[in-house]
Amino acid sequence: MSVNSSEMKTANPGPLGLLGFGMTTVLLNLHNAGIVELSIVIVAMGLALGGTAQIIAGICELRTGNTFGGTAFTAYGLFWWSLCLIWTNPFKEVINPADNVSMGFYLALWGIFTFFMFLGTLSHNTITRTVFLSLTVLFFLLSAGDFTENHHIKSIAGFVGILCGLSAIYSAMAQVVNGELGRKIFPT
């Protein structure tokens, strides 16, 4: 029996993107907070779940007509790929590694982008606003930490980032559980 394409249910790609973002953000910010060392664990998670899963979710969101979700997931997925490239610098024979000033500007630009995305969440639920507001604060704190070379600022940013990532994980799990059970178990 063939399934008519008009009868097929479209899955919500949001939880995949939020998990990719949230889990990777928590892991990286455990490093920023000084709890774990930067290692291949964070780089691999950044490329696989933070990068690839979010890009896939973003493309799926764009296909459903969700410009906000598609822009957010695709852009942040590419953020993770670019950050992993910066850390590993596979072009080190021809390109200098990142310095604190260039990283400060890099993170500030992501902060500006995220601030405007936060403005877009003002019509969204509380948990989505929480994710984007805390991410905006995180990027600006990390940028300030790089510009000033102040480890204390980066450590504070790490704890903000852990909260940000956990809020994204909560949002993903709320969407999955609420959707599967057909009722609101976890408020968003």
mmCIF file of C-alpha atoms in Angstrom:
data_model
loop_
_atom_site.group_PDB
_atom_site.id
_atom_site.type_symbol
_atom_site.label_atom_id
_atom_site.label_comp_id
_atom_site.label_asym_id
_atom_site.label_seq_id
_atom_site.Cartn_x
_atom_site.Cartn_y
_atom_site.Cartn_z
ATOM 1 C CA MET A 1 0.000 0.000 0.000
ATOM 2 C CA SER A 2 1.518 3.313 -0.998
ATOM 3 C CA VAL A 3 1.210 6.361 1.191
ATOM 4 C CA ASN A 4 -0.168 9.490 -0.414
ATOM 5 C CA SER A 5 2.240 12.374 0.214
ATOM 6 C CA SER A 6 -0.665 14.549 1.355
ATOM 7 C CA GLU A 7 -1.357 11.981 4.110
ATOM 8 C CA MET A 8 2.218 11.976 5.439
ATOM 9 C CA LYS A 9 2.760 13.747 8.713
ATOM 10 C CA THR A 10 5.618 16.257 8.784
ATOM 11 C CA ALA A 11 7.884 15.748 11.789
ATOM 12 C CA ASN A 12 8.988 18.664 13.950
ATOM 13 C CA PRO A 13 12.738 19.180 13.376
ATOM 14 C CA GLY A 14 12.948 21.632 16.298
ATOM 15 C CA PRO A 15 13.829 19.103 19.022
ATOM 16 C CA LEU A 16 16.757 17.749 16.984
ATOM 17 C CA GLY A 17 18.122 21.251 16.468
ATOM 18 C CA LEU A 18 17.584 22.204 20.095
ATOM 19 C CA LEU A 19 19.324 19.046 21.320
ATOM 20 C CA GLY A 20 22.217 19.681 18.955
ATOM 21 C CA PHE A 21 22.501 23.211 20.244
ATOM 22 C CA GLY A 22 21.788 22.492 23.914
ATOM 23 C CA MET A 23 23.971 19.455 24.512
ATOM 24 C CA THR A 24 26.946 20.978 22.696
ATOM 25 C CA THR A 25 26.498 24.308 24.462
ATOM 26 C CA VAL A 26 26.472 22.633 27.880
ATOM 27 C CA LEU A 27 29.586 20.637 27.041
ATOM 28 C CA LEU A 28 31.537 23.648 25.733
ATOM 29 C CA ASN A 29 30.536 25.798 28.664
ATOM 30 C CA LEU A 30 31.661 23.191 31.168
ATOM 31 C CA HIS A 31 35.042 24.041 29.635
ATOM 32 C CA ASN A 32 34.448 27.812 29.750
ATOM 33 C CA ALA A 33 33.466 27.512 33.421
ATOM 34 C CA GLY A 34 36.735 25.694 34.131
ATOM 35 C CA ILE A 35 35.136 22.327 34.937
ATOM 36 C CA VAL A 36 36.573 20.295 32.014
ATOM 37 C CA GLU A 37 39.472 20.755 29.605
ATOM 38 C CA LEU A 38 38.931 21.540 25.943
ATOM 39 C CA SER A 39 39.369 18.171 24.218
ATOM 40 C CA ILE A 40 38.374 16.173 21.172
ATOM 41 C CA VAL A 41 35.146 15.362 23.018
ATOM 42 C CA ILE A 42 33.964 18.964 22.636
ATOM 43 C CA VAL A 43 35.269 19.287 19.061
ATOM 44 C CA ALA A 44 33.572 16.038 17.975
ATOM 45 C CA MET A 45 30.291 17.020 19.639
ATOM 46 C CA GLY A 46 30.564 20.449 18.002
ATOM 47 C CA LEU A 47 30.995 18.997 14.524
ATOM 48 C CA ALA A 48 28.474 16.172 14.819
ATOM 49 C CA LEU A 49 25.607 17.286 17.031
ATOM 50 C CA GLY A 50 26.197 21.030 17.322
ATOM 51 C CA GLY A 51 27.013 21.480 13.651
ATOM 52 C CA THR A 52 25.550 18.739 11.520
ATOM 53 C CA ALA A 53 22.348 18.046 13.473
ATOM 54 C CA GLN A 54 21.489 21.732 13.625
ATOM 55 C CA ILE A 55 22.122 22.239 9.913
ATOM 56 C CA ILE A 56 19.866 19.287 9.098
ATOM 57 C CA ALA A 57 17.174 20.655 11.443
ATOM 58 C CA GLY A 58 17.571 24.119 9.926
ATOM 59 C CA ILE A 59 17.115 22.856 6.376
ATOM 60 C CA CYS A 60 14.038 20.909 7.494
ATOM 61 C CA GLU A 61 12.634 24.029 9.184
ATOM 62 C CA LEU A 62 13.183 26.058 6.005
ATOM 63 C CA ARG A 63 11.357 23.379 3.984
ATOM 64 C CA THR A 64 8.319 23.774 6.268
ATOM 65 C CA GLY A 65 8.371 27.548 5.817
ATOM 66 C CA ASN A 66 9.783 28.354 9.269
ATOM 67 C CA THR A 67 12.218 31.164 8.475
ATOM 68 C CA PHE A 68 13.096 31.800 12.130
ATOM 69 C CA GLY A 69 13.842 28.152 12.972
ATOM 70 C CA GLY A 70 15.630 27.571 9.689
ATOM 71 C CA THR A 71 17.820 30.644 10.090
ATOM 72 C CA ALA A 72 18.620 29.909 13.733
ATOM 73 C CA PHE A 73 19.476 26.233 13.391
ATOM 74 C CA THR A 74 21.426 26.581 10.146
ATOM 75 C CA ALA A 75 23.399 29.615 11.341
ATOM 76 C CA TYR A 76 24.260 28.129 14.736
ATOM 77 C CA GLY A 77 25.148 24.807 13.113
ATOM 78 C CA LEU A 78 27.587 26.657 10.891
ATOM 79 C CA PHE A 79 28.830 28.524 13.978
ATOM 80 C CA TRP A 80 29.850 25.174 15.476
ATOM 81 C CA TRP A 81 31.624 24.100 12.307
ATOM 82 C CA SER A 82 33.481 27.410 12.124
ATOM 83 C CA LEU A 83 34.435 27.272 15.815
ATOM 84 C CA CYS A 84 35.811 23.746 15.404
ATOM 85 C CA LEU A 85 37.815 24.926 12.386
ATOM 86 C CA ILE A 86 39.177 27.835 14.433
ATOM 87 C CA TRP A 87 40.235 25.484 17.238
ATOM 88 C CA THR A 88 41.838 22.862 15.000
ATOM 89 C CA ASN A 89 43.117 25.296 12.315
ATOM 90 C CA PRO A 90 43.683 22.767 9.522
ATOM 91 C CA PHE A 91 45.224 25.614 7.492
ATOM 92 C CA LYS A 92 47.938 26.438 10.038
ATOM 93 C CA GLU A 93 50.679 26.267 7.386
ATOM 94 C CA VAL A 94 49.163 29.307 5.619
ATOM 95 C CA ILE A 95 46.869 31.043 8.126
ATOM 96 C CA ASN A 96 47.712 32.328 11.595
ATOM 97 C CA PRO A 97 45.744 30.929 14.533
ATOM 98 C CA ALA A 98 43.002 33.046 16.084
ATOM 99 C CA ASP A 99 44.059 35.649 18.631
ATOM 100 C CA ASN A 100 42.001 37.246 21.417
ATOM 101 C CA VAL A 101 41.080 40.321 19.358
ATOM 102 C CA SER A 102 39.857 38.345 16.357
ATOM 103 C CA MET A 103 37.936 35.975 18.661
ATOM 104 C CA GLY A 104 36.470 38.972 20.478
ATOM 105 C CA PHE A 105 35.091 40.356 17.212
ATOM 106 C CA TYR A 106 33.929 36.899 16.081
ATOM 107 C CA LEU A 107 31.951 36.395 19.286
ATOM 108 C CA ALA A 108 30.639 39.986 19.288
ATOM 109 C CA LEU A 109 29.217 39.491 15.780
ATOM 110 C CA TRP A 110 27.481 36.324 16.958
ATOM 111 C CA GLY A 111 26.167 38.308 19.930
ATOM 112 C CA ILE A 112 24.700 40.961 17.628
ATOM 113 C CA PHE A 113 23.081 38.311 15.427
ATOM 114 C CA THR A 114 21.709 36.530 18.494
ATOM 115 C CA PHE A 115 20.317 39.754 19.959
ATOM 116 C CA PHE A 116 18.258 40.294 16.802
ATOM 117 C CA MET A 117 17.144 36.667 16.886
ATOM 118 C CA PHE A 118 16.125 37.224 20.529
ATOM 119 C CA LEU A 119 13.942 40.134 19.392
ATOM 120 C CA GLY A 120 12.258 37.666 17.049
ATOM 121 C CA THR A 121 11.414 35.434 20.021
ATOM 122 C CA LEU A 122 9.321 38.078 21.750
ATOM 123 C CA SER A 123 6.257 36.455 20.167
ATOM 124 C CA HIS A 124 7.456 32.946 21.148
ATOM 125 C CA ASN A 125 7.102 30.976 24.372
ATOM 126 C CA THR A 126 9.052 31.702 27.557
ATOM 127 C CA ILE A 127 11.612 28.920 27.147
ATOM 128 C CA THR A 128 12.552 30.069 23.619
ATOM 129 C CA ARG A 129 12.994 33.633 24.856
ATOM 130 C CA THR A 130 15.149 32.265 27.709
ATOM 131 C CA VAL A 131 17.388 30.339 25.288
ATOM 132 C CA PHE A 132 18.004 33.353 23.053
ATOM 133 C CA LEU A 133 18.387 35.917 25.826
ATOM 134 C CA SER A 134 20.896 33.770 27.708
ATOM 135 C CA LEU A 135 22.729 33.035 24.445
ATOM 136 C CA THR A 136 22.977 36.759 23.711
ATOM 137 C CA VAL A 137 24.464 37.370 27.165
ATOM 138 C CA LEU A 138 26.806 34.396 26.684
ATOM 139 C CA PHE A 139 28.228 35.677 23.390
ATOM 140 C CA PHE A 140 28.809 39.195 24.735
ATOM 141 C CA LEU A 141 30.453 37.862 27.908
ATOM 142 C CA LEU A 142 32.730 35.577 25.889
ATOM 143 C CA SER A 143 33.580 38.472 23.591
ATOM 144 C CA ALA A 144 34.407 40.716 26.568
ATOM 145 C CA GLY A 145 36.482 37.915 28.068
ATOM 146 C CA ASP A 146 38.546 37.656 24.898
ATOM 147 C CA PHE A 147 38.955 41.403 24.413
ATOM 148 C CA THR A 148 40.077 41.904 28.024
ATOM 149 C CA GLU A 149 41.849 38.532 28.362
ATOM 150 C CA ASN A 150 39.968 38.180 31.656
ATOM 151 C CA HIS A 151 39.510 34.527 32.600
ATOM 152 C CA HIS A 152 36.975 35.440 35.325
ATOM 153 C CA ILE A 153 34.581 36.877 32.703
ATOM 154 C CA LYS A 154 34.899 33.704 30.617
ATOM 155 C CA SER A 155 34.194 31.586 33.691
ATOM 156 C CA ILE A 156 31.003 33.554 34.410
ATOM 157 C CA ALA A 157 30.097 33.152 30.732
ATOM 158 C CA GLY A 158 30.531 29.406 31.161
ATOM 159 C CA PHE A 159 27.854 29.241 33.845
ATOM 160 C CA VAL A 160 25.509 31.390 31.715
ATOM 161 C CA GLY A 161 26.194 28.991 28.821
ATOM 162 C CA ILE A 162 25.412 25.925 30.908
ATOM 163 C CA LEU A 163 22.048 27.484 31.801
ATOM 164 C CA CYS A 164 21.444 28.391 28.162
ATOM 165 C CA GLY A 165 22.199 24.867 26.977
ATOM 166 C CA LEU A 166 20.067 23.263 29.672
ATOM 167 C CA SER A 167 17.135 25.510 28.722
ATOM 168 C CA ALA A 168 17.471 24.365 25.076
ATOM 169 C CA ILE A 169 17.570 20.710 26.152
ATOM 170 C CA TYR A 170 14.460 21.270 28.273
ATOM 171 C CA SER A 171 12.677 22.871 25.313
ATOM 172 C CA ALA A 172 13.573 19.926 23.069
ATOM 173 C CA MET A 173 12.434 17.337 25.586
ATOM 174 C CA ALA A 174 9.239 19.252 26.331
ATOM 175 C CA GLN A 175 8.385 19.271 22.628
ATOM 176 C CA VAL A 176 9.094 15.541 22.273
ATOM 177 C CA VAL A 177 7.281 14.420 25.444
ATOM 178 C CA ASN A 178 4.328 16.795 25.023
ATOM 179 C CA GLY A 179 3.993 15.810 21.362
ATOM 180 C CA GLU A 180 4.167 12.087 22.041
ATOM 181 C CA LEU A 181 1.697 12.194 24.911
ATOM 182 C CA GLY A 182 -0.633 14.648 23.200
ATOM 183 C CA ARG A 183 -0.828 16.978 26.178
ATOM 184 C CA LYS A 184 1.287 19.549 27.953
ATOM 185 C CA ILE A 185 3.349 17.717 30.563
ATOM 186 C CA PHE A 186 6.277 20.146 30.478
ATOM 187 C CA PRO A 187 5.306 23.829 30.214
ATOM 188 C CA THR A 188 7.203 25.948 27.743
#
